[in-house]
Coordinates of C-alpha atoms (C1' of nucleotides) in Angstrom, one line a residue:
Chain A
X1 CA -0.1 -0.1 -0.1
X2 CA 1.8 3.0 -1.1
X3 CA 1.2 5.9 1.5
X4 CA 1.1 9.3 -0.4
X5 CA -1.5 7.9 -2.9
X6 CA -3.9 6.4 -0.5
X7 CA -5.6 9.3 -0.3
X8 CA -8.8 8.5 -2.1
X9 CA -11.4 6.9 0.1
X10 CA -11.8 9.5 2.5
X11 CA -14.4 10.1 4.7
X12 CA -16.1 12.8 2.8
X13 CA -15.1 11.7 -0.9
X14 CA -12.0 13.2 -1.1
X15 CA -10.1 14.1 -4.3
X16 CA -7.3 12.1 -5.8
X17 CA -4.7 14.2 -3.9
X18 CA -4.3 17.7 -2.7
X19 CA -3.1 19.2 -5.7
X20 CA -6.5 21.4 -6.2
X21 CA -7.8 20.2 -2.5
X22 CA -7.1 21.2 0.7
X23 CA -3.4 21.2 1.6
X24 CA -3.5 23.1 4.5
X25 CA -5.7 20.9 6.0
X26 CA -3.8 17.8 4.6
X27 CA -0.5 19.0 6.3
X28 CA -2.0 19.7 9.9
X29 CA -3.3 16.2 9.8
X30 CA 0.0 14.6 9.0
X31 CA 1.8 17.1 11.5
X32 CA -0.8 15.5 14.0
X33 CA -0.4 11.9 13.0
X34 CA 3.4 12.2 12.9
X35 CA 3.5 13.8 16.2
X36 CA 1.2 11.1 17.4
X37 CA 2.6 8.3 16.1
X38 CA 6.4 8.8 16.8
X39 CA 6.7 11.7 18.5
X40 CA 7.1 15.7 17.8
X41 CA 10.8 15.0 16.8
X42 CA 9.3 12.8 13.8
X43 CA 7.6 15.8 12.6
X44 CA 9.4 17.4 10.0
X45 CA 7.9 19.6 7.3
X46 CA 9.5 17.0 4.3
X47 CA 7.8 14.1 6.1
X48 CA 4.4 16.1 6.2
X49 CA 5.0 16.9 2.8
X50 CA 5.2 13.2 1.7
X51 CA 2.1 12.5 3.6
X52 CA 0.1 14.9 1.5
X53 CA 1.8 13.8 -1.7
X54 CA 3.5 16.9 -2.2
X55 CA 7.1 18.2 -3.1
X56 CA 8.9 19.3 0.0
X57 CA 8.7 22.9 -1.4
X58 CA 5.1 22.8 -1.5
X59 CA 4.1 24.0 2.2
X60 CA 5.8 26.9 2.0
X61 CA 2.9 28.4 -0.2
X62 CA 0.8 27.8 2.9
X63 CA 2.8 28.2 6.0
X64 CA 5.9 30.6 6.3
X65 CA 7.8 27.9 7.9
X66 CA 7.7 25.3 10.5
X67 CA 6.3 27.4 13.5
X68 CA 3.6 28.5 11.6
X69 CA 2.5 24.9 10.6
X70 CA 2.9 24.0 14.4
X71 CA 1.0 27.5 15.4
X72 CA -1.8 26.5 13.0
X73 CA -2.0 23.2 14.9
X74 CA -2.0 24.7 18.5
X75 CA -4.8 27.3 17.2
X76 CA -7.1 24.4 16.1
X77 CA -6.2 22.4 19.5
X78 CA -7.4 25.8 21.4
X79 CA -10.5 25.9 19.4
X80 CA -11.0 22.3 20.3
X81 CA -10.2 22.7 23.8
X82 CA -12.8 25.1 24.3
X83 CA -15.5 23.3 22.3
X84 CA -15.2 20.4 24.7
X85 CA -15.0 22.3 27.7
X86 CA -18.3 23.9 27.1
X87 CA -19.8 20.8 25.8
X88 CA -18.8 19.1 28.7
X89 CA -19.8 22.0 30.9
X90 CA -23.5 21.6 29.7
X91 CA -23.7 18.0 29.3
X92 CA -23.1 17.6 33.4
X93 CA -26.3 19.6 34.4
X94 CA -27.6 22.9 34.8
X95 CA -26.1 24.1 38.5
X96 CA -23.3 26.2 38.4
X97 CA -20.9 23.5 40.2
X98 CA -21.6 20.5 37.7
X99 CA -20.9 23.5 35.2
X100 CA -17.7 24.2 37.0
X101 CA -16.5 20.9 37.0
X102 CA -17.8 19.9 33.8
X103 CA -15.1 22.3 32.3
X104 CA -12.3 20.6 34.0
X105 CA -13.8 17.2 33.2
X106 CA -13.7 18.4 29.5
X107 CA -10.3 19.7 29.7
X108 CA -8.7 16.4 31.0
X109 CA -10.7 14.8 28.4
X110 CA -9.5 17.0 25.5
X111 CA -5.7 16.4 26.5
X112 CA -6.5 12.5 26.9
X113 CA -8.1 12.2 23.5
X114 CA -5.9 14.8 21.7
X115 CA -2.8 13.9 22.9
X116 CA -0.5 15.6 19.8
X117 CA -2.4 18.8 19.8
X118 CA -1.9 19.3 23.6
X119 CA 1.9 18.6 23.3
X120 CA 2.1 21.4 20.6
X121 CA -0.2 24.0 22.5
X122 CA 1.8 23.9 25.8
X123 CA 5.1 22.1 25.0
X124 CA 7.1 25.0 23.6
X125 CA 7.6 23.5 20.4
X126 CA 7.0 26.8 18.6
X127 CA 9.9 28.9 19.2
X128 CA 8.0 32.0 17.8
X129 CA 9.0 35.2 18.5
X130 CA 6.9 37.2 18.5
X131 CA 4.0 35.2 19.8
X132 CA 1.7 34.3 17.1
X133 CA -1.0 36.4 17.0
X134 CA -4.6 34.8 18.4
X135 CA -2.8 31.8 19.7
X136 CA -2.2 33.8 23.1
X137 CA -5.9 35.1 22.9
X138 CA -6.9 31.4 22.1
X139 CA -5.2 30.3 24.9
X140 CA -6.8 32.9 27.1
X141 CA -10.4 31.7 26.5
X142 CA -10.5 28.3 28.1
X143 CA -9.1 30.4 31.1
X144 CA -11.8 32.8 31.0
X145 CA -14.2 30.2 30.9
X146 CA -12.9 29.1 34.2
X147 CA -13.0 32.4 35.7
X148 CA -16.9 33.0 34.8
X149 CA -17.6 29.2 36.1
X150 CA -16.0 30.3 39.4
X151 CA -17.9 33.8 39.6
X152 CA -21.2 32.1 39.1
X153 CA -20.4 29.2 41.9
X154 CA -19.1 32.3 44.2
X155 CA -22.6 34.1 43.6
X156 CA -24.3 30.9 44.4
X157 CA -22.4 30.7 47.4
X158 CA -20.6 27.1 46.5
X159 CA -17.3 28.2 46.0
X160 CA -15.8 30.6 48.8
X161 CA -15.1 34.5 48.5
X162 CA -12.0 35.5 46.9
X163 CA -10.3 36.5 43.6
X164 CA -12.0 34.7 41.0
X165 CA -8.6 34.6 39.1
X166 CA -6.5 33.6 41.6
X167 CA -8.9 30.3 42.4
X168 CA -8.9 30.0 38.4
X169 CA -5.3 29.6 38.6
X170 CA -5.5 26.8 41.1
X171 CA -8.4 25.0 39.1
X172 CA -6.3 25.5 35.9
X173 CA -3.1 24.1 37.6
X174 CA -5.2 21.0 38.8
X175 CA -6.8 19.9 35.6
X176 CA -3.7 20.8 33.5
X177 CA -1.4 19.1 35.7
X178 CA -3.2 16.0 35.3
X179 CA -3.6 16.3 31.6
X180 CA 0.4 17.0 31.4
X181 CA 0.9 13.7 33.3
X182 CA -1.9 11.7 31.4
X183 CA -0.2 13.0 28.3
X184 CA 3.4 12.3 29.3
X185 CA 2.4 9.1 30.5
X186 CA 3.6 9.6 33.9
X187 CA 0.5 7.6 35.4
X188 CA 1.2 4.4 33.3
X189 CA 2.9 2.9 36.3
X190 CA 0.2 -0.1 36.5
X191 CA -0.5 0.0 32.8
X192 CA -3.0 2.6 31.2
X193 CA -4.7 4.7 33.5
X194 CA -8.6 5.4 34.0
X195 CA -8.4 8.9 32.8
X196 CA -12.4 9.6 33.5
X197 CA -11.6 8.2 37.1
X198 CA -8.7 10.1 37.7
X199 CA -10.4 13.7 36.4
X200 CA -13.4 12.7 38.6
X201 CA -11.1 12.4 41.8
X202 CA -8.7 15.3 41.0
X203 CA -11.8 17.7 40.4
X204 CA -13.6 16.5 43.5
X205 CA -10.4 17.0 45.5
X206 CA -9.9 20.4 44.2
X207 CA -13.4 21.3 45.2
X208 CA -13.3 19.6 48.7
X209 CA -9.7 20.0 49.3
X210 CA -7.2 17.5 51.1
X211 CA -8.0 18.8 54.5
X212 CA -9.7 16.4 57.2
X213 CA -13.2 18.1 58.1
X214 CA -12.7 20.4 60.9
X215 CA -15.5 20.7 63.8
X216 CA -16.0 24.2 63.5
X217 CA -16.5 25.9 59.8
X218 CA -15.1 29.4 59.2
Chain B
X1 CA 35.5 36.4 22.7
X2 CA 35.5 32.8 21.2
X3 CA 33.0 30.7 22.6
X4 CA 34.8 27.0 22.3
X5 CA 38.1 27.9 24.2
X6 CA 36.7 30.2 27.0
X7 CA 36.5 27.3 29.1
X8 CA 39.5 28.5 31.4
X9 CA 38.3 30.7 34.0
X10 CA 35.5 28.3 35.6
X11 CA 34.5 28.4 39.1
X12 CA 36.6 25.3 40.5
X13 CA 39.7 26.0 38.3
X14 CA 38.9 23.8 35.2
X15 CA 41.7 22.7 32.9
X16 CA 42.5 24.1 29.3
X17 CA 39.6 22.5 27.6
X18 CA 37.8 19.1 28.0
X19 CA 40.1 16.7 26.2
X20 CA 41.2 15.4 29.5
X21 CA 38.4 16.7 31.3
X22 CA 34.7 15.8 32.0
X23 CA 33.3 15.7 28.6
X24 CA 30.1 14.2 29.7
X25 CA 29.6 17.0 32.4
X26 CA 30.3 19.7 29.7
X27 CA 27.8 18.0 27.1
X28 CA 25.3 18.1 29.5
X29 CA 26.0 21.8 30.6
X30 CA 25.9 22.9 26.9
X31 CA 22.6 20.7 26.5
X32 CA 21.0 22.8 29.3
X33 CA 22.2 26.0 28.2
X34 CA 21.1 25.4 24.6
X35 CA 17.7 24.4 25.6
X36 CA 17.4 27.3 28.6
X37 CA 18.6 29.8 25.8
X38 CA 16.9 28.9 22.4
X39 CA 14.5 26.2 23.3
X40 CA 14.3 22.3 22.9
X41 CA 15.0 22.9 19.0
X42 CA 18.4 24.3 19.5
X43 CA 19.6 21.4 21.0
X44 CA 21.7 19.3 18.5
X45 CA 24.6 17.3 19.6
X46 CA 26.5 19.1 17.1
X47 CA 25.9 22.5 19.0
X48 CA 26.4 20.6 22.5
X49 CA 29.9 19.4 20.8
X50 CA 30.8 22.9 19.6
X51 CA 30.2 24.3 23.1
X52 CA 32.4 22.0 24.4
X53 CA 35.1 22.4 22.1
X54 CA 35.2 19.1 20.7
X55 CA 34.2 17.4 17.4
X56 CA 30.8 16.3 16.2
X57 CA 31.7 12.7 16.8
X58 CA 33.2 13.1 20.3
X59 CA 30.0 12.8 22.0
X60 CA 29.4 9.2 20.7
X61 CA 32.2 8.2 22.8
X62 CA 30.1 9.1 26.0
X63 CA 26.5 8.9 24.9
X64 CA 24.8 6.1 22.6
X65 CA 22.8 9.1 20.7
X66 CA 20.9 12.2 21.3
X67 CA 18.4 10.5 23.4
X68 CA 20.9 9.3 25.8
X69 CA 22.3 12.8 26.4
X70 CA 18.4 13.8 27.0
X71 CA 18.4 10.9 29.3
X72 CA 20.9 12.2 31.6
X73 CA 19.6 15.6 31.7
X74 CA 16.3 14.3 33.2
X75 CA 18.1 11.9 35.4
X76 CA 19.9 14.8 37.0
X77 CA 16.6 16.6 37.0
X78 CA 14.7 14.3 38.8
X79 CA 17.9 14.2 41.5
X80 CA 17.8 18.2 41.7
X81 CA 14.1 17.7 42.3
X82 CA 14.0 15.2 44.9
X83 CA 16.5 17.2 46.7
X84 CA 14.8 20.5 46.2
X85 CA 11.7 19.0 47.5
X86 CA 13.3 17.4 50.7
X87 CA 15.2 20.6 51.6
X88 CA 12.2 22.7 51.4
X89 CA 10.2 20.0 53.5
X90 CA 12.6 20.2 56.2
X91 CA 13.1 24.2 55.9
X92 CA 9.2 24.8 56.5
X93 CA 9.1 23.2 59.7
X94 CA 8.8 19.9 61.6
X95 CA 4.9 19.2 61.4
X96 CA 3.4 16.8 58.7
X97 CA 1.3 19.9 57.1
X98 CA 4.6 22.1 56.8
X99 CA 6.6 19.2 55.7
X100 CA 4.0 18.1 52.8
X101 CA 3.4 21.8 51.6
X102 CA 7.1 22.1 51.6
X103 CA 7.4 19.3 49.0
X104 CA 5.1 21.2 46.9
X105 CA 6.8 24.3 47.3
X106 CA 9.9 22.6 46.4
X107 CA 8.5 21.1 43.3
X108 CA 7.2 24.5 41.8
X109 CA 10.6 26.5 43.1
X110 CA 12.6 24.0 41.3
X111 CA 10.4 24.0 38.1
X112 CA 10.6 27.6 38.3
X113 CA 14.4 27.4 38.7
X114 CA 15.5 24.7 36.3
X115 CA 13.0 25.0 33.2
X116 CA 15.2 23.7 30.9
X117 CA 15.7 20.3 33.0
X118 CA 11.7 20.2 33.7
X119 CA 11.3 20.4 30.1
X120 CA 13.5 17.4 29.3
X121 CA 12.0 15.7 32.0
X122 CA 8.3 16.1 31.4
X123 CA 8.4 17.2 27.7
X124 CA 8.6 13.8 25.6
X125 CA 11.9 15.0 24.1
X126 CA 13.1 11.6 24.7
X127 CA 11.8 9.0 22.2
X128 CA 13.5 6.4 24.2
X129 CA 11.9 2.8 23.4
X130 CA 12.2 1.0 25.9
X131 CA 12.4 4.0 28.6
X132 CA 15.9 4.3 29.8
X133 CA 16.5 2.4 32.9
X134 CA 16.6 4.2 36.1
X135 CA 14.6 7.5 34.7
X136 CA 11.2 5.8 35.4
X137 CA 12.4 5.0 38.8
X138 CA 13.9 8.7 39.6
X139 CA 10.8 10.2 38.7
X140 CA 8.6 7.7 41.0
X141 CA 11.1 8.7 43.9
X142 CA 9.4 12.3 44.1
X143 CA 6.1 10.9 44.1
X144 CA 6.7 8.3 46.7
X145 CA 7.5 11.3 48.8
X146 CA 3.8 12.9 48.5
X147 CA 2.6 9.5 49.2
X148 CA 4.5 9.4 52.4
X149 CA 3.9 12.8 53.5
X150 CA 0.0 12.3 52.9
X151 CA 0.2 9.3 54.8
X152 CA 2.0 11.0 57.8
X153 CA -0.8 13.9 57.7
X154 CA -3.5 11.4 57.7
X155 CA -2.1 9.7 60.9
X156 CA -1.9 13.2 62.5
X157 CA -5.5 13.8 61.6
X158 CA -4.7 16.5 59.1
X159 CA -5.7 15.3 56.1
X160 CA -8.8 12.9 55.6
X161 CA -8.9 9.5 54.9
X162 CA -8.5 7.7 51.6
X163 CA -6.0 6.0 49.4
X164 CA -3.0 7.8 49.8
X165 CA -1.8 7.1 46.4
X166 CA -5.1 8.8 44.9
X167 CA -4.7 11.7 47.0
X168 CA -1.2 12.1 46.1
X169 CA -2.2 12.2 42.3
X170 CA -4.3 15.3 43.2
X171 CA -1.3 16.9 44.9
X172 CA 0.8 16.1 42.3
X173 CA -1.4 17.4 39.6
X174 CA -1.8 20.7 41.3
X175 CA 1.9 21.4 41.8
X176 CA 3.0 20.1 38.2
X177 CA 0.3 21.8 36.6
X178 CA 1.3 25.2 38.0
X179 CA 4.9 24.1 37.6
X180 CA 4.2 23.4 33.9
X181 CA 1.8 26.7 33.4
X182 CA 4.8 28.8 34.9
X183 CA 7.8 26.7 32.6
X184 CA 5.5 27.3 29.4
X185 CA 5.0 31.1 29.9
X186 CA 1.4 30.6 30.1
X187 CA 1.0 32.9 33.2
X188 CA 2.9 35.9 32.1
X189 CA -0.1 37.5 30.6
X190 CA 0.7 40.6 33.0
X191 CA 4.3 40.2 33.3
X192 CA 6.5 37.3 34.8
X193 CA 4.6 36.0 37.6
X194 CA 5.4 35.9 41.3
X195 CA 5.8 32.2 41.3
X196 CA 6.3 31.8 45.0
X197 CA 3.2 33.7 45.7
X198 CA 1.4 31.3 43.2
X199 CA 2.7 28.2 45.1
X200 CA 1.5 29.4 48.2
X201 CA -2.0 29.9 46.7
X202 CA -2.0 27.1 45.1
X203 CA -1.1 24.7 47.9
X204 CA -3.2 26.4 50.1
X205 CA -6.1 25.9 47.6
X206 CA -5.1 22.3 47.2
X207 CA -5.7 21.8 51.1
X208 CA -8.5 23.6 52.1
X209 CA -10.8 23.4 48.5
X210 CA -12.7 25.6 46.8
X211 CA -15.7 25.1 48.2
X212 CA -17.5 27.4 50.5
X213 CA -17.2 26.4 54.1
X214 CA -20.5 24.6 54.9
X215 CA -22.4 24.9 58.1
X216 CA -22.1 21.2 59.2
X217 CA -18.9 19.1 58.5
X218 CA -19.0 15.2 57.9
Chain C
dA1 C1' -2.3 30.7 -8.4
dC2 C1' -0.1 26.7 -7.1
dC3 C1' 3.6 23.4 -7.7
dT4 C1' 8.4 21.1 -8.6
dG5 C1' 13.6 20.5 -8.8
dA6 C1' 17.7 21.7 -7.4
dA7 C1' 20.6 23.9 -4.2
dC8 C1' 22.9 25.6 0.4
dA9 C1' 23.6 25.0 4.9
dC10 C1' 22.8 22.2 8.7
dC11 C1' 21.8 17.6 11.5
dG12 C1' 22.5 12.5 13.6
dT13 C1' 25.2 9.0 13.2
dT14 C1' 29.1 5.5 11.7
dC15 C1' 33.8 4.5 10.6
dA16 C1' 38.1 4.6 9.4
dA17 C1' 42.3 6.5 11.3
dG18 C1' 44.8 9.0 14.3
dT19 C1' 47.1 9.9 19.4
Chain D
dA1 C1' 41.1 4.9 26.1
dC2 C1' 39.6 9.0 23.6
dC3 C1' 39.3 12.1 19.9
dT4 C1' 39.2 13.6 14.9
dG5 C1' 37.8 13.8 9.5
dA6 C1' 35.3 12.4 6.3
dA7 C1' 31.2 10.5 4.7
dC8 C1' 25.9 9.4 4.3
dA9 C1' 21.0 10.4 4.4
dC10 C1' 18.3 13.6 6.4
dC11 C1' 16.1 18.1 7.3
dG12 C1' 14.6 23.7 6.6
dT13 C1' 14.5 27.1 3.8
dT14 C1' 15.1 29.4 -1.0
dC15 C1' 14.6 30.3 -5.7
dA16 C1' 14.0 30.0 -10.5
dA17 C1' 11.1 27.4 -13.2
dG18 C1' 7.4 25.3 -14.6
dT19 C1' 1.3 24.7 -15.7

DNA sequence: ACCTGAACACCGTTCAAGT
DNA sequence: ACCTGAACACCGTTCAAGT
């Protein structure tokens, strides 16, 4: 089976190659597959071009350089991340706490389901100077979801008072840390971990704290 | 100022080059400097050899390949991490809770102070198959410190009952997440963050939880 | 408007030599 | 025992052409 020419039977009836199709899309897909299969070091512009069935120089018609391709991957990742968070937040129920927790569960679930995206988004593969426009903003959107949810919970008396941004940093740290540990295989000591169970435990601990219940509150 | 020859005035009176010195050490240092200055992509074996003042082939006398050099960096990182955690835990006082919190503060402080080490330790730069021996174990040691500290806190009635390993995953997620966000510059929106203050806030939130105080405990 | 082929400087790795 | 020089296959990027 030749690799470069096996593009025909695509899910939505793609053309016989990308010569007049969507080469940027094909290159992003190729990048994700190379990273997912053999790590970030396996992503080369030339290999991505090969997978897409074009010459080594063709990518430069659509991306200024390798960083620009990585930035496209990261940007797509942030879009998918915020979408996943919003979806899980809605699915988890209408009350502010379920919404808040759903955001966290969506975050971890996105990372586990899209490790290649996650690595590019947070891995400093992009050397970029100055930061690609829109990328910083895309990352900020996910954080804003957390801050807003915390504000809602505070107004409902479910989360304790305090700067919602500071509390959001703690929440972000918890779900981001679990995600990073999962994606990096740091939790594989006894086989592949049950990511959903871990996410439920971590978000619960985040909310309740590790402290033993004290006799008097306040 | 020539780069490769400026090795003389070292802190401890190094020799005039590494030809009969410690080339492995010099290569690890060069790797850290390249990563720290220009990102992981700037680390090439050839550039590291250049910095050490030896030929491009010389590193292969000491490291099987690029992964082996990265593994050495990671292993050193894990040694430094556990040392930093132990030190902060001791400095923070004798009671179990201070010890536990000190471990977390040490973790974040190590990451902020050694970002190049941290990236190699957790960044999946090493493609390694099978995992380099001793590396997995070195990572496990830091985690064991957390588990033991949680057990001590449980026995002192400070941390609530439950599987200490599961609680340690939550604690690890929190401090690892904050560390990763700091190292990746994700918290730089309003200038460089106050890492120590963030670490204090996150470890406090981890212990107390985000929940509003409830009228009845248990 | 989009793609190719050839070119250049660079990298990982190997190997026959050197001291 | 440790290092060098030359070599090979590969990569990022550019540029003159092609259709």
